[in-house]
Amino acid sequence: MSIMVTGGAGYIGAHVVRLLQQRDQDVVVVDDLSTGRADRVGDATLVELDVAAGDAQQRLELVMEERGVTGVIHFAARKQVGESVQRPAWYYQQNVTGLANVVAAMETVGADRLIFSSSAAVYGMPDVEVVTEDVPPQPINPYGETKLVGEWLIADAQRAWGLRAASLRYFNVAGAGWPELGDPAVLNLVPMVLDKLELGERPMIFGDDYPTPDGTCVRDYIHVLDLAAAHLAALDYLDAEDRPESVFNVGTGRGGSVREVVDEIGRVSGLDVTPRVAERRAGDPPRLVASADRIADVLGWTARQGLPEIIASAWEAWQAGPRRIG
Ligand code: UFG
């Protein structure tokens, strides 16, 4: 019995692989290594394969049969909002076709457990204090659309052939569970600030005139190790016969502003983080904070770490390198 982790050589996937290994679970990683790195997966078997390729379904079936795969945690996908606006068809190919290949292979071989990486991007710009899973999804870019379509495909497979699944809507993931597993890409606030500081430049704040307490956008920052633990809780939940929910926010329920994040980086690093305030970035909701009630009630999972731990671990991992990948 083993668990297949697609995208297991990536930032979040590698944390989940490590937690699975810590509980002596046999793991097979499938990753095309386009942004992932082989040295992140430890002694797990690594199969180099693009889940969206033309022959991916057959190749996945072979791996699943050979390794006795009973469940899949599916991370392998593209995740850059701006890029998705530029290349929508490619995002649908990568994220939707990739998932369809995984689900089709699972159906063929009879592997019936799936955890899917969804995103708070499915909500778009919700005008609420905290977003519950019942807020109607209204994605505002192709990236968010591909995640919502993925959730629909999974719900259809649950009805059609009894797939057991949970879709996890991640909020703002940061930090590192181990220094060598930090986020190597400079795509999100924390690494973008660290990158500027390393270059001897001032961190950027995209807009300080939002209707929020300090004028900067508020997000729900979740430690990557807490997020990884949520995947294991979700996997265990799929054993239960009675499963009232299959979509869960993964956040802390607490908001942190861009300015608070920047200030915390200054505190932890001892560096001068006086920011440069730039124009608002298109498509940024002023506030996006999870209701974390459902996942606490149904899966018994809550986040343990807050912004200080997130930033301290990100800083430690940043210094350990490598970075600027992806
Ligand atoms: N920001 C800055 N300066 C920077 C970088 C970011 O001010 O140098 C601001 C952004 O404008 C935003 C906040 O920091 O207000 C967070 O930005 P991120 O890019 O880190 O994260 P987003 O909330 O925009 O995006 C995240 C995920 C996406 C997902 C989205 C919605 O990275 O994949 O949440 O759920 F689509």
Coordinates of C-alpha atoms and ligand atoms in Angstrom, one line a residue:
M1 CA 0.0 0.0 0.0
S2 CA 1.5 3.3 -1.0
I3 CA 0.6 6.9 -1.5
M4 CA 1.4 8.6 -4.7
V5 CA 2.4 12.3 -4.3
T6 CA 2.3 14.2 -7.6
G7 CA 4.4 17.3 -7.4
G8 CA 6.1 15.8 -4.4
A9 CA 9.4 17.5 -5.3
G10 CA 7.8 20.9 -5.0
Y11 CA 7.7 23.3 -2.0
I12 CA 4.5 22.1 -0.3
G13 CA 4.6 18.5 -1.8
A14 CA 8.0 17.9 -0.3
H15 CA 6.7 18.8 3.2
V16 CA 3.9 16.3 2.8
V17 CA 6.3 13.6 1.5
R18 CA 8.5 14.1 4.6
L19 CA 5.5 13.8 7.0
L20 CA 4.3 10.7 5.3
Q21 CA 7.8 9.2 5.6
Q22 CA 7.9 10.1 9.2
R23 CA 4.8 7.9 9.7
D24 CA 6.4 5.0 7.8
Q25 CA 4.1 5.4 4.8
D26 CA 5.5 4.0 1.5
V27 CA 5.6 7.0 -0.9
V28 CA 6.0 7.3 -4.6
V29 CA 6.6 10.8 -6.0
V30 CA 5.6 11.7 -9.5
D31 CA 7.1 15.0 -10.6
D32 CA 8.3 16.5 -14.0
L33 CA 11.0 18.4 -12.1
S34 CA 10.0 21.6 -14.0
T35 CA 10.0 23.5 -10.7
G36 CA 10.6 20.6 -8.3
R37 CA 13.9 19.2 -7.1
A38 CA 14.9 15.6 -6.8
D39 CA 16.9 16.2 -3.6
R40 CA 13.7 17.2 -1.8
V41 CA 12.1 13.8 -1.7
G42 CA 14.6 11.9 0.4
D43 CA 14.6 8.2 -0.2
A44 CA 11.1 8.1 -1.8
T45 CA 10.9 6.6 -5.3
L46 CA 10.8 9.5 -7.8
V47 CA 9.1 8.9 -11.2
E48 CA 9.8 11.7 -13.6
L49 CA 6.6 12.3 -15.4
D50 CA 4.4 15.3 -16.6
V51 CA 0.8 14.4 -15.5
A52 CA -0.6 16.5 -18.3
A53 CA 1.4 14.7 -21.1
G54 CA -0.4 12.7 -23.8
D55 CA 0.6 9.3 -22.4
A56 CA 0.4 10.3 -18.7
Q57 CA -2.7 8.3 -17.9
Q58 CA -1.2 5.0 -19.0
R59 CA 2.1 5.8 -17.3
L60 CA 0.4 6.7 -14.1
E61 CA -1.6 3.4 -14.2
L62 CA 1.6 1.4 -14.6
V63 CA 3.2 3.2 -11.6
M64 CA 0.1 2.8 -9.5
E65 CA -0.2 -0.9 -10.3
E66 CA 3.5 -1.6 -9.7
R67 CA 3.6 0.2 -6.4
G68 CA 0.2 -0.8 -5.1
V69 CA -1.0 2.8 -4.9
T70 CA -4.2 3.2 -2.9
G71 CA -4.3 7.0 -2.6
V72 CA -3.0 10.1 -4.4
I73 CA -2.1 13.5 -3.1
H74 CA -2.2 15.7 -6.2
F75 CA 0.0 18.8 -6.1
A76 CA 1.4 18.8 -9.6
A77 CA 0.1 22.0 -11.2
R78 CA 0.9 25.5 -12.3
K79 CA 0.2 28.3 -9.8
Q80 CA 1.1 31.7 -11.1
V81 CA -1.9 34.0 -11.4
G82 CA -0.3 36.4 -13.9
E83 CA 1.0 33.6 -16.1
S84 CA -2.5 32.1 -16.2
V85 CA -3.9 35.3 -17.5
Q86 CA -1.3 35.2 -20.3
R87 CA -1.6 31.5 -21.1
P88 CA -5.1 30.3 -20.2
A89 CA -5.2 27.3 -22.5
W90 CA -1.9 26.1 -21.1
Y91 CA -3.2 26.5 -17.6
Y92 CA -6.3 24.4 -18.4
Q93 CA -4.0 21.8 -20.0
Q94 CA -1.7 21.6 -17.1
N95 CA -4.1 21.9 -14.2
V96 CA -7.4 20.4 -15.6
T97 CA -6.1 17.8 -18.0
G98 CA -3.4 16.9 -15.5
L99 CA -6.0 16.2 -12.8
A100 CA -8.3 14.4 -15.3
N101 CA -5.4 12.0 -16.2
V102 CA -4.8 11.3 -12.5
V103 CA -8.5 10.7 -11.7
A104 CA -8.9 8.5 -14.8
A105 CA -5.8 6.4 -13.9
M106 CA -7.1 6.1 -10.3
E107 CA -10.5 4.8 -11.6
T108 CA -8.8 2.2 -13.9
V109 CA -6.6 0.8 -11.2
G110 CA -9.1 1.1 -8.4
A111 CA -7.2 3.6 -6.2
D112 CA -10.0 5.5 -4.6
R113 CA -8.5 8.1 -2.3
L114 CA -7.6 11.6 -3.5
I115 CA -6.4 14.8 -1.8
F116 CA -6.5 17.8 -4.2
S117 CA -4.6 21.1 -3.9
S118 CA -7.2 23.7 -4.4
S119 CA -6.8 27.4 -3.6
A120 CA -8.5 30.4 -2.0
A121 CA -8.2 31.8 -5.5
V122 CA -11.5 30.0 -6.2
Y123 CA -13.3 32.7 -4.1
G124 CA -12.1 35.7 -6.2
M125 CA -12.8 38.9 -4.3
P126 CA -15.3 38.0 -1.6
D127 CA -16.6 40.9 0.4
V128 CA -16.7 39.2 3.7
E129 CA -14.7 39.3 7.0
V130 CA -13.9 35.6 6.9
V131 CA -14.6 33.3 4.0
T132 CA -16.5 30.1 4.7
E133 CA -16.6 27.3 2.2
D134 CA -20.2 28.2 1.5
V135 CA -19.3 31.6 0.0
P136 CA -20.1 31.1 -3.7
P137 CA -16.8 30.7 -5.6
Q138 CA -16.2 33.4 -8.2
P139 CA -12.7 33.1 -9.5
I140 CA -11.3 36.1 -11.3
N141 CA -8.5 34.5 -13.2
P142 CA -7.8 31.3 -15.2
Y143 CA -5.6 29.9 -12.3
G144 CA -8.6 30.1 -9.9
E145 CA -10.9 28.7 -12.6
T146 CA -8.7 25.7 -13.1
K147 CA -8.9 24.9 -9.4
L148 CA -12.6 25.3 -9.3
V149 CA -13.1 23.1 -12.3
G150 CA -10.8 20.6 -10.6
E151 CA -13.1 20.5 -7.6
W152 CA -16.1 20.0 -9.9
L153 CA -14.4 17.1 -11.7
I154 CA -13.6 15.5 -8.3
A155 CA -17.2 15.9 -7.1
D156 CA -18.4 14.3 -10.3
A157 CA -16.1 11.3 -9.9
Q158 CA -17.3 11.0 -6.3
R159 CA -20.8 10.6 -7.6
A160 CA -19.9 8.5 -10.6
W161 CA -17.7 5.8 -9.1
G162 CA -17.2 6.4 -5.4
L163 CA -14.0 8.3 -5.4
R164 CA -13.2 9.4 -1.9
A165 CA -11.8 12.9 -2.0
A166 CA -11.0 16.1 -0.2
S167 CA -10.2 19.4 -1.9
L168 CA -8.1 21.7 0.3
R169 CA -8.4 25.4 -0.4
Y170 CA -5.0 26.8 0.6
F171 CA -4.7 30.4 1.8
N172 CA -1.3 32.1 1.9
V173 CA 1.3 29.5 2.4
A174 CA 4.8 30.5 3.7
G175 CA 7.6 29.4 6.0
A176 CA 9.5 26.1 6.0
G177 CA 9.3 23.0 8.1
W178 CA 12.9 22.2 7.5
P179 CA 15.5 24.8 6.4
E180 CA 16.3 22.8 3.2
L181 CA 12.6 22.8 2.2
G182 CA 12.0 26.5 1.9
D183 CA 10.1 28.1 -0.9
P184 CA 12.8 28.5 -3.6
A185 CA 10.5 30.6 -5.9
V186 CA 10.3 34.4 -5.6
L187 CA 6.6 34.7 -6.4
N188 CA 4.9 35.5 -3.1
L189 CA 5.2 38.3 -0.5
V190 CA 7.6 36.7 1.9
P191 CA 10.3 35.5 -0.6
M192 CA 9.8 38.7 -2.6
V193 CA 10.6 40.8 0.4
L194 CA 13.6 38.6 1.3
D195 CA 14.8 38.8 -2.3
K196 CA 14.7 42.6 -2.3
L197 CA 16.6 42.7 1.0
E198 CA 19.3 40.4 -0.4
L199 CA 19.6 42.7 -3.4
G200 CA 20.1 45.7 -1.1
E201 CA 16.7 47.1 -2.3
R202 CA 13.7 48.2 -0.4
P203 CA 10.7 45.8 -0.1
M204 CA 7.7 46.8 -2.1
I205 CA 4.2 47.3 -0.7
F206 CA 1.6 47.2 -3.5
G207 CA -0.8 49.8 -2.3
D208 CA -1.4 51.3 1.2
D209 CA -4.7 52.8 0.6
Y210 CA -7.0 49.8 1.0
P211 CA -9.9 49.9 3.4
T212 CA -8.0 47.9 6.0
P213 CA -6.7 48.9 9.4
D214 CA -3.2 49.9 8.2
G215 CA -4.2 50.4 4.5
T216 CA -2.3 47.3 3.2
C217 CA -4.0 44.0 2.1
V218 CA -4.8 41.4 4.7
R219 CA -4.2 37.7 4.1
D220 CA -4.4 34.5 6.1
Y221 CA -0.8 33.3 6.3
I222 CA -0.4 29.6 7.0
H223 CA 2.8 27.8 7.9
V224 CA 3.6 25.2 5.3
L225 CA 4.1 22.5 7.9
D226 CA 0.7 23.1 9.3
L227 CA -0.7 22.9 5.8
A228 CA 1.2 19.6 5.3
A229 CA -0.3 18.2 8.5
A230 CA -3.8 19.1 7.2
H231 CA -3.1 16.8 4.2
L232 CA -2.5 13.9 6.5
A233 CA -5.6 14.7 8.5
A234 CA -7.6 14.8 5.3
L235 CA -6.1 11.5 4.1
D236 CA -7.1 9.8 7.4
Y237 CA -10.6 11.3 7.1
L238 CA -11.1 9.5 3.8
D239 CA -11.1 6.2 5.8
A240 CA -14.4 7.2 7.4
E241 CA -17.6 5.9 5.9
D242 CA -19.5 9.0 7.0
R243 CA -17.9 12.0 5.3
P244 CA -20.2 15.0 5.4
E245 CA -17.8 17.4 3.6
S246 CA -15.2 17.3 0.9
V247 CA -14.1 20.9 0.5
F248 CA -12.1 22.5 3.3
N249 CA -10.4 25.9 3.7
V250 CA -6.9 25.6 5.1
G251 CA -6.0 28.8 6.9
T252 CA -5.7 30.0 10.5
G253 CA -8.8 32.2 10.6
R254 CA -6.5 35.2 11.5
G255 CA -5.5 38.0 9.2
G256 CA -2.1 39.6 8.8
S257 CA -1.4 42.7 6.8
V258 CA 1.4 43.2 4.2
R259 CA 2.9 45.8 6.5
E260 CA 2.8 43.4 9.5
V261 CA 4.6 40.7 7.4
V262 CA 7.3 43.2 6.3
D263 CA 7.8 44.5 9.9
E264 CA 8.1 40.9 11.2
I265 CA 10.8 40.2 8.6
G266 CA 12.6 43.2 9.8
R267 CA 12.3 42.1 13.4
V268 CA 13.6 38.6 12.7
S269 CA 16.4 39.5 10.3
G270 CA 17.5 42.7 12.0
L271 CA 17.6 44.3 8.6
D272 CA 16.1 47.7 7.6
V273 CA 12.8 46.9 5.9
T274 CA 11.6 50.5 5.3
P275 CA 9.3 49.7 2.3
R276 CA 8.7 51.5 -1.0
V277 CA 5.0 51.9 -1.5
A278 CA 4.0 51.2 -5.1
E279 CA 0.7 51.2 -7.0
R280 CA -1.9 48.7 -6.2
R281 CA -1.5 45.4 -8.0
A282 CA -4.4 44.5 -10.3
G283 CA -6.8 41.8 -8.9
D284 CA -5.7 41.9 -5.2
P285 CA -8.7 41.6 -2.8
P286 CA -8.2 43.9 0.2
R287 CA -8.9 41.1 2.6
L288 CA -8.9 37.3 2.2
V289 CA -9.1 35.4 5.5
A290 CA -10.3 31.9 6.0
S291 CA -13.0 30.6 8.2
A292 CA -11.1 27.6 9.6
D293 CA -14.1 26.2 11.5
R294 CA -15.1 23.4 9.1
I295 CA -11.7 21.8 9.0
A296 CA -11.4 22.1 12.8
D297 CA -14.8 20.5 13.3
V298 CA -14.7 17.8 10.7
L299 CA -11.0 16.9 10.5
G300 CA -9.9 18.0 13.9
W301 CA -7.1 20.1 12.4
T302 CA -6.1 23.5 13.5
A303 CA -3.0 25.6 12.6
R304 CA -0.4 25.6 15.4
Q305 CA 2.0 28.3 14.2
G306 CA 1.5 32.0 13.6
L307 CA 3.3 34.8 11.8
P308 CA 6.4 34.9 14.0
E309 CA 7.1 31.1 13.4
I310 CA 6.3 31.5 9.7
I311 CA 8.7 34.3 9.2
A312 CA 11.5 32.9 11.4
S313 CA 11.4 29.6 9.5
A314 CA 11.3 31.4 6.1
W315 CA 14.3 33.5 7.1
E316 CA 16.3 30.5 8.2
A317 CA 15.5 28.6 5.0
W318 CA 16.2 31.6 2.9
Q319 CA 19.7 31.8 4.4
A320 CA 20.2 28.0 3.8
G321 CA 19.2 28.5 0.1
P322 CA 18.8 27.6 -2.7
R323 CA 16.4 30.1 -4.1
R324 CA 15.1 32.0 -7.2
I325 CA 13.8 29.0 -8.9
G326 CA 10.5 28.6 -10.7
Ligands
UFG1 N1 2.6 42.1 -2.0 C1 3.3 43.2 -1.8 N2 4.7 43.3 -2.1 C2 5.3 42.3 -2.7 C3 4.6 41.0 -2.9 C4 3.2 41.0 -2.6 O1 2.8 44.2 -1.3 O2 6.5 42.4 -3.0 C5 1.3 42.0 -1.5 C6 0.3 41.6 -2.6 O3 -0.1 42.8 -3.3 C7 -0.9 41.0 -1.7 C8 -0.1 40.4 -0.6 O4 1.2 40.9 -0.6 O5 -1.7 42.0 -1.2 C9 0.1 38.9 -0.8 O6 0.6 38.6 -2.1 P1 1.0 37.2 -2.6 O7 1.4 37.4 -4.0 O8 2.0 36.6 -1.7 O9 -0.3 36.3 -2.4 P2 -1.7 36.5 -3.0 O10 -2.6 36.7 -1.9 O11 -1.8 37.5 -4.1 O12 -1.9 35.1 -3.8 C10 -2.0 33.9 -3.0 C11 -1.5 32.8 -3.8 C12 -2.2 32.6 -5.1 C13 -3.6 32.5 -4.9 C14 -4.1 33.7 -4.1 C15 -5.6 33.7 -3.9 O13 -0.1 33.0 -4.1 O14 -1.8 31.4 -5.7 O15 -3.4 33.8 -2.9 O16 -5.9 32.7 -3.0 F1 -4.2 32.6 -6.1

